[in-house]
Short mmCIF file of the C-alpha atoms (twelve columns), coordinates in Angstrom:
data_MODEL
# 
_entry.id   MODEL 
# 
loop_
_atom_site.group_PDB 
_atom_site.id 
_atom_site.type_symbol 
_atom_site.label_atom_id 
_atom_site.label_alt_id 
_atom_site.label_comp_id 
_atom_site.label_asym_id 
_atom_site.label_seq_id 
_atom_site.Cartn_x 
_atom_site.Cartn_y 
_atom_site.Cartn_z 
_atom_site.pdbx_PDB_model_num 
ATOM 1   C CA . SER A 1   89.337  103.965 106.096 1 
ATOM 2   C CA . ALA A 2   89.903  101.472 108.891 1 
ATOM 3   C CA . PRO A 3   91.866  101.604 112.161 1 
ATOM 4   C CA . VAL A 4   94.685  99.075  112.392 1 
ATOM 5   C CA . GLU A 5   94.571  97.233  115.698 1 
ATOM 6   C CA . ASP A 6   97.848  96.371  117.450 1 
ATOM 7   C CA . VAL A 7   97.513  92.619  118.056 1 
ATOM 8   C CA . SER A 8   100.479 92.687  120.472 1 
ATOM 9   C CA . ALA A 9   98.386  94.905  122.772 1 
ATOM 10  C CA . ALA A 10  95.493  92.433  122.979 1 
ATOM 11  C CA . GLY A 11  94.665  91.511  126.556 1 
ATOM 12  C CA . LYS A 12  97.073  94.113  128.006 1 
ATOM 13  C CA . ALA A 13  96.111  96.992  130.261 1 
ATOM 14  C CA . VAL A 14  97.044  99.759  127.823 1 
ATOM 15  C CA . ALA A 15  95.487  103.102 127.042 1 
ATOM 16  C CA . PHE A 16  92.806  103.052 124.372 1 
ATOM 17  C CA . HIS A 17  94.893  104.923 121.745 1 
ATOM 18  C CA . GLU A 18  97.732  102.400 122.251 1 
ATOM 19  C CA . ARG A 19  95.455  99.562  121.064 1 
ATOM 20  C CA . TYR A 20  95.699  100.881 117.492 1 
ATOM 21  C CA . LEU A 21  98.687  101.524 115.252 1 
ATOM 22  C CA . CYS A 22  97.277  103.887 112.629 1 
ATOM 23  C CA . ILE A 23  94.419  104.457 110.195 1 
ATOM 24  C CA . LEU A 24  94.725  102.813 106.791 1 
ATOM 25  C CA . ASP A 25  92.850  103.755 103.679 1 
ATOM 26  C CA . VAL A 26  92.937  102.393 100.107 1 
ATOM 27  C CA . ILE A 27  95.205  105.211 98.860  1 
ATOM 28  C CA . LYS A 28  97.866  104.433 101.474 1 
ATOM 29  C CA . LEU A 29  97.544  100.767 100.726 1 
ATOM 30  C CA . CYS A 30  98.240  101.440 97.042  1 
ATOM 31  C CA . VAL A 31  101.331 103.376 98.121  1 
ATOM 32  C CA . VAL A 32  102.589 100.379 100.057 1 
ATOM 33  C CA . MET A 33  101.934 98.133  97.068  1 
ATOM 34  C CA . LEU A 34  103.835 100.473 94.757  1 
ATOM 35  C CA . ASP A 35  106.747 100.557 97.190  1 
ATOM 36  C CA . SER A 36  106.926 96.751  96.977  1 
ATOM 37  C CA . LEU A 37  106.829 96.864  93.144  1 
ATOM 38  C CA . GLU A 38  109.614 99.446  93.055  1 
ATOM 39  C CA . LYS A 39  111.785 97.367  95.397  1 
ATOM 40  C CA . LYS A 40  111.239 94.406  93.081  1 
ATOM 41  C CA . ALA A 41  112.218 96.536  90.069  1 
ATOM 42  C CA . VAL A 42  115.450 97.583  91.777  1 
ATOM 43  C CA . ILE A 43  116.334 93.976  92.544  1 
ATOM 44  C CA . LEU A 44  115.732 92.954  88.970  1 
ATOM 45  C CA . GLU A 45  117.818 95.859  87.621  1 
ATOM 46  C CA . GLU A 46  120.701 94.984  89.983  1 
ATOM 47  C CA . ASP A 47  120.634 91.327  88.986  1 
ATOM 48  C CA . GLU A 48  123.625 91.223  86.606  1 
ATOM 49  C CA . SER A 49  122.925 87.589  85.840  1 
ATOM 50  C CA . ALA A 50  119.626 88.383  84.140  1 
ATOM 51  C CA . GLU A 51  119.808 87.462  80.431  1 
ATOM 52  C CA . GLU A 52  117.026 89.754  79.312  1 
ATOM 53  C CA . ILE A 53  116.149 93.398  79.943  1 
ATOM 54  C CA . ILE A 54  113.092 93.814  82.152  1 
ATOM 55  C CA . THR A 55  110.950 96.774  81.061  1 
ATOM 56  C CA . PRO A 56  108.726 98.802  83.372  1 
ATOM 57  C CA . GLN A 57  105.705 97.472  81.480  1 
ATOM 58  C CA . GLN A 58  106.724 93.876  82.258  1 
ATOM 59  C CA . ILE A 59  107.271 94.672  85.883  1 
ATOM 60  C CA . HIS A 60  103.770 96.079  86.283  1 
ATOM 61  C CA . LEU A 61  102.277 93.007  84.635  1 
ATOM 62  C CA . ASP A 62  104.085 90.607  86.928  1 
ATOM 63  C CA . PRO A 63  102.294 89.155  89.981  1 
ATOM 64  C CA . LEU A 64  102.541 91.226  93.143  1 
ATOM 65  C CA . PRO A 65  105.762 90.634  95.081  1 
ATOM 66  C CA . SER A 66  105.501 88.040  97.864  1 
ATOM 67  C CA . GLU A 67  106.730 90.756  100.254 1 
ATOM 68  C CA . PHE A 68  103.438 92.573  99.711  1 
ATOM 69  C CA . VAL A 69  101.126 89.530  99.387  1 
ATOM 70  C CA . ASN A 70  102.414 87.935  102.610 1 
ATOM 71  C CA . ARG A 71  102.829 91.126  104.575 1 
ATOM 72  C CA . ARG A 72  100.631 91.649  107.620 1 
ATOM 73  C CA . VAL A 73  98.767  94.904  108.100 1 
ATOM 74  C CA . SER A 74  100.183 95.188  111.622 1 
ATOM 75  C CA . SER A 75  103.722 95.414  110.166 1 
ATOM 76  C CA . LEU A 76  103.024 98.680  108.357 1 
ATOM 77  C CA . SER A 77  104.844 101.629 109.862 1 
ATOM 78  C CA . ALA A 78  102.895 104.836 110.080 1 
ATOM 79  C CA . HIS A 79  106.123 106.832 109.767 1 
ATOM 80  C CA . GLU A 80  107.556 104.769 106.897 1 
ATOM 81  C CA . HIS A 81  104.449 104.896 104.682 1 
ATOM 82  C CA . GLY A 82  102.887 108.171 105.785 1 
ATOM 83  C CA . LEU A 83  99.875  106.420 107.274 1 
ATOM 84  C CA . TYR A 84  97.472  108.476 109.341 1 
ATOM 85  C CA . PRO A 85  98.276  108.216 113.048 1 
ATOM 86  C CA . PHE A 86  95.525  106.937 115.317 1 
ATOM 87  C CA . ILE A 87  94.436  109.974 117.320 1 
ATOM 88  C CA . PRO A 88  91.055  109.358 118.988 1 
ATOM 89  C CA . LEU A 89  88.640  112.101 119.937 1 
ATOM 90  C CA . SER A 90  85.717  111.932 122.335 1 
ATOM 91  C CA . ALA A 91  82.346  112.005 120.554 1 
ATOM 92  C CA . SER A 92  81.361  114.691 123.048 1 
ATOM 93  C CA . ALA A 93  84.252  116.997 122.007 1 
ATOM 94  C CA . SER A 94  83.529  120.273 120.273 1 
ATOM 95  C CA . LEU A 95  83.921  120.984 116.582 1 
ATOM 96  C CA . TYR A 96  86.732  123.317 117.507 1 
ATOM 97  C CA . ASP A 97  88.594  120.473 119.254 1 
ATOM 98  C CA . ALA A 98  88.276  118.356 116.135 1 
ATOM 99  C CA . LEU A 99  89.538  121.115 113.850 1 
ATOM 100 C CA . VAL A 100 92.490  121.768 116.123 1 
ATOM 101 C CA . LEU A 101 93.533  118.087 116.021 1 
ATOM 102 C CA . LEU A 102 93.188  117.921 112.246 1 
ATOM 103 C CA . SER A 103 95.340  121.020 111.856 1 
ATOM 104 C CA . LYS A 104 97.893  120.213 114.494 1 
ATOM 105 C CA . HIS A 105 98.583  116.659 113.269 1 
ATOM 106 C CA . LYS A 106 97.959  117.326 109.558 1 
ATOM 107 C CA . ILE A 107 95.517  114.437 109.279 1 
ATOM 108 C CA . LYS A 108 92.190  113.983 107.461 1 
ATOM 109 C CA . ARG A 109 90.418  111.507 109.686 1 
ATOM 110 C CA . LEU A 110 89.591  111.364 113.384 1 
ATOM 111 C CA . PRO A 111 88.300  108.246 115.183 1 
ATOM 112 C CA . LEU A 112 85.451  109.076 117.565 1 
ATOM 113 C CA . VAL A 113 85.062  107.169 120.821 1 
ATOM 114 C CA . ASP A 114 82.291  107.098 123.434 1 
ATOM 115 C CA . VAL A 115 82.649  107.352 127.229 1 
ATOM 116 C CA . ASN A 116 83.589  103.675 127.385 1 
ATOM 117 C CA . ASP A 117 86.354  104.128 124.794 1 
ATOM 118 C CA . ASN A 118 84.414  102.207 122.159 1 
ATOM 119 C CA . LEU A 119 85.125  103.284 118.601 1 
ATOM 120 C CA . VAL A 120 81.818  104.651 117.278 1 
ATOM 121 C CA . ASN A 121 82.721  106.448 114.067 1 
ATOM 122 C CA . ILE A 122 85.441  108.129 111.996 1 
ATOM 123 C CA . VAL A 123 84.864  111.753 111.122 1 
ATOM 124 C CA . THR A 124 86.631  113.064 108.005 1 
ATOM 125 C CA . GLN A 125 88.014  116.447 107.050 1 
ATOM 126 C CA . SER A 126 85.687  116.684 104.068 1 
ATOM 127 C CA . ALA A 127 82.685  116.024 106.318 1 
ATOM 128 C CA . MET A 128 83.755  118.912 108.540 1 
ATOM 129 C CA . VAL A 129 84.199  121.237 105.589 1 
ATOM 130 C CA . HIS A 130 80.728  120.328 104.350 1 
ATOM 131 C CA . LEU A 131 79.305  121.021 107.828 1 
ATOM 132 C CA . LEU A 132 81.071  124.417 108.017 1 
ATOM 133 C CA . ASN A 133 79.743  125.303 104.547 1 
ATOM 134 C CA . GLN A 134 76.174  124.617 105.756 1 
ATOM 135 C CA . HIS A 135 76.652  126.986 108.703 1 
ATOM 136 C CA . MET A 136 78.651  129.817 107.210 1 
ATOM 137 C CA . SER A 137 76.117  132.326 108.496 1 
ATOM 138 C CA . ASP A 138 77.199  131.449 112.053 1 
ATOM 139 C CA . PHE A 139 80.691  132.769 111.384 1 
ATOM 140 C CA . GLY A 140 79.600  136.342 110.859 1 
ATOM 141 C CA . ALA A 141 82.228  138.680 109.425 1 
ATOM 142 C CA . LEU A 142 84.872  135.919 109.355 1 
ATOM 143 C CA . GLY A 143 82.937  134.079 106.669 1 
ATOM 144 C CA . GLN A 144 82.976  137.174 104.471 1 
ATOM 145 C CA . LYS A 145 86.729  137.751 104.614 1 
ATOM 146 C CA . THR A 146 88.765  136.989 101.516 1 
ATOM 147 C CA . LEU A 147 91.397  134.220 101.448 1 
ATOM 148 C CA . THR A 148 94.070  136.931 101.147 1 
ATOM 149 C CA . GLU A 149 92.746  138.645 104.308 1 
ATOM 150 C CA . LEU A 150 92.882  135.297 106.133 1 
ATOM 151 C CA . GLY A 151 96.500  134.739 105.035 1 
ATOM 152 C CA . LEU A 152 95.661  131.718 102.902 1 
ATOM 153 C CA . ALA A 153 96.695  133.208 99.535  1 
ATOM 154 C CA . THR A 154 100.406 133.669 100.208 1 
ATOM 155 C CA . PRO A 155 102.355 132.723 97.042  1 
ATOM 156 C CA . ALA A 156 103.993 129.308 97.305  1 
ATOM 157 C CA . PRO A 157 105.277 126.595 94.932  1 
ATOM 158 C CA . VAL A 158 102.349 124.581 93.519  1 
ATOM 159 C CA . ILE A 159 102.778 121.010 92.346  1 
ATOM 160 C CA . SER A 160 100.823 120.415 89.130  1 
ATOM 161 C CA . VAL A 161 100.526 117.987 86.222  1 
ATOM 162 C CA . ARG A 162 99.583  118.513 82.585  1 
ATOM 163 C CA . VAL A 163 96.306  116.912 81.606  1 
ATOM 164 C CA . ASP A 164 97.909  115.124 78.628  1 
ATOM 165 C CA . GLU A 165 100.359 113.255 80.917  1 
ATOM 166 C CA . PRO A 166 99.686  109.639 82.004  1 
ATOM 167 C CA . ALA A 167 97.478  109.231 85.090  1 
ATOM 168 C CA . HIS A 168 100.252 107.449 86.952  1 
ATOM 169 C CA . THR A 169 102.359 110.619 86.736  1 
ATOM 170 C CA . ALA A 170 99.725  112.455 88.774  1 
ATOM 171 C CA . PHE A 171 99.557  109.636 91.315  1 
ATOM 172 C CA . ASP A 172 103.361 109.519 91.596  1 
ATOM 173 C CA . LEU A 173 103.429 113.280 92.317  1 
ATOM 174 C CA . ILE A 174 100.691 113.018 94.906  1 
ATOM 175 C CA . ARG A 175 102.518 110.121 96.505  1 
ATOM 176 C CA . LYS A 176 105.937 111.723 96.445  1 
ATOM 177 C CA . HIS A 177 104.822 115.024 97.959  1 
ATOM 178 C CA . GLY A 178 102.159 113.604 100.302 1 
ATOM 179 C CA . ALA A 179 99.572  115.888 98.726  1 
ATOM 180 C CA . GLY A 180 95.835  115.360 98.833  1 
ATOM 181 C CA . GLY A 181 95.578  116.409 95.191  1 
ATOM 182 C CA . LEU A 182 96.996  118.704 92.547  1 
ATOM 183 C CA . PRO A 183 95.776  120.879 89.678  1 
ATOM 184 C CA . GLY A 184 95.685  119.594 86.107  1 
ATOM 185 C CA . LEU A 185 96.892  122.150 83.583  1 
ATOM 186 C CA . ARG A 186 96.658  122.670 79.843  1 
ATOM 187 C CA . HIS A 187 99.908  123.496 77.998  1 
ATOM 188 C CA . GLY A 188 99.215  127.203 78.395  1 
ATOM 189 C CA . GLY A 189 99.135  126.857 82.180  1 
ATOM 190 C CA . GLU A 190 95.339  127.090 82.486  1 
ATOM 191 C CA . VAL A 191 93.910  125.087 85.391  1 
ATOM 192 C CA . VAL A 192 91.157  122.816 84.029  1 
ATOM 193 C CA . VAL A 193 90.707  120.233 86.772  1 
ATOM 194 C CA . ASN A 194 91.573  119.537 90.404  1 
ATOM 195 C CA . LEU A 195 92.843  115.947 90.705  1 
ATOM 196 C CA . THR A 196 92.652  114.041 93.972  1 
ATOM 197 C CA . ALA A 197 94.253  110.713 94.831  1 
ATOM 198 C CA . PRO A 198 90.848  108.858 94.626  1 
ATOM 199 C CA . ASN A 199 90.244  110.472 91.194  1 
ATOM 200 C CA . VAL A 200 93.569  109.168 89.876  1 
ATOM 201 C CA . LEU A 201 93.204  105.751 91.520  1 
ATOM 202 C CA . HIS A 202 89.851  105.119 89.840  1 
ATOM 203 C CA . ALA A 203 90.939  106.537 86.422  1 
# 
């Protein structure tokens, strides 16, 4: 992941968080690339003067659209592409403060800044989960409660994919629903794997 600096704010007296537009990672960058490819596909399909039928396979093999190749990172809209907003947190803040921000803004990464507003690190949701797991004994009775008792097992629609479907189907579902991952099922409905966006991207 990397914070995207707002070049238009360079040299201006603005608040630290206003110097950055968002946080970009390779998954979100792939989403932007796919958006460009899909727009190209629509243009080709709407071109009535085309003498041959363009198949999806041909579209994927074509060079990347110039709209993507020539696009500047600073032009990416956090709202349009679901990029993570840049929400800095003081490195001296508590773990509770970090968890509250992750939950409130539904993000997975928090930039940490020192007393001089210098960016010193980016803490991830997975790193916090790992830390909590190492210190479960500090949570006392709370750590022994079931997920049902904590209200986390309420039935809800679950997005899934069959394991015999193409990998791009899983990525499309993750992208469409903004999910961090989804279960892979056998035909009988048995969950056999938990697929994340990085898993699918590197498949």
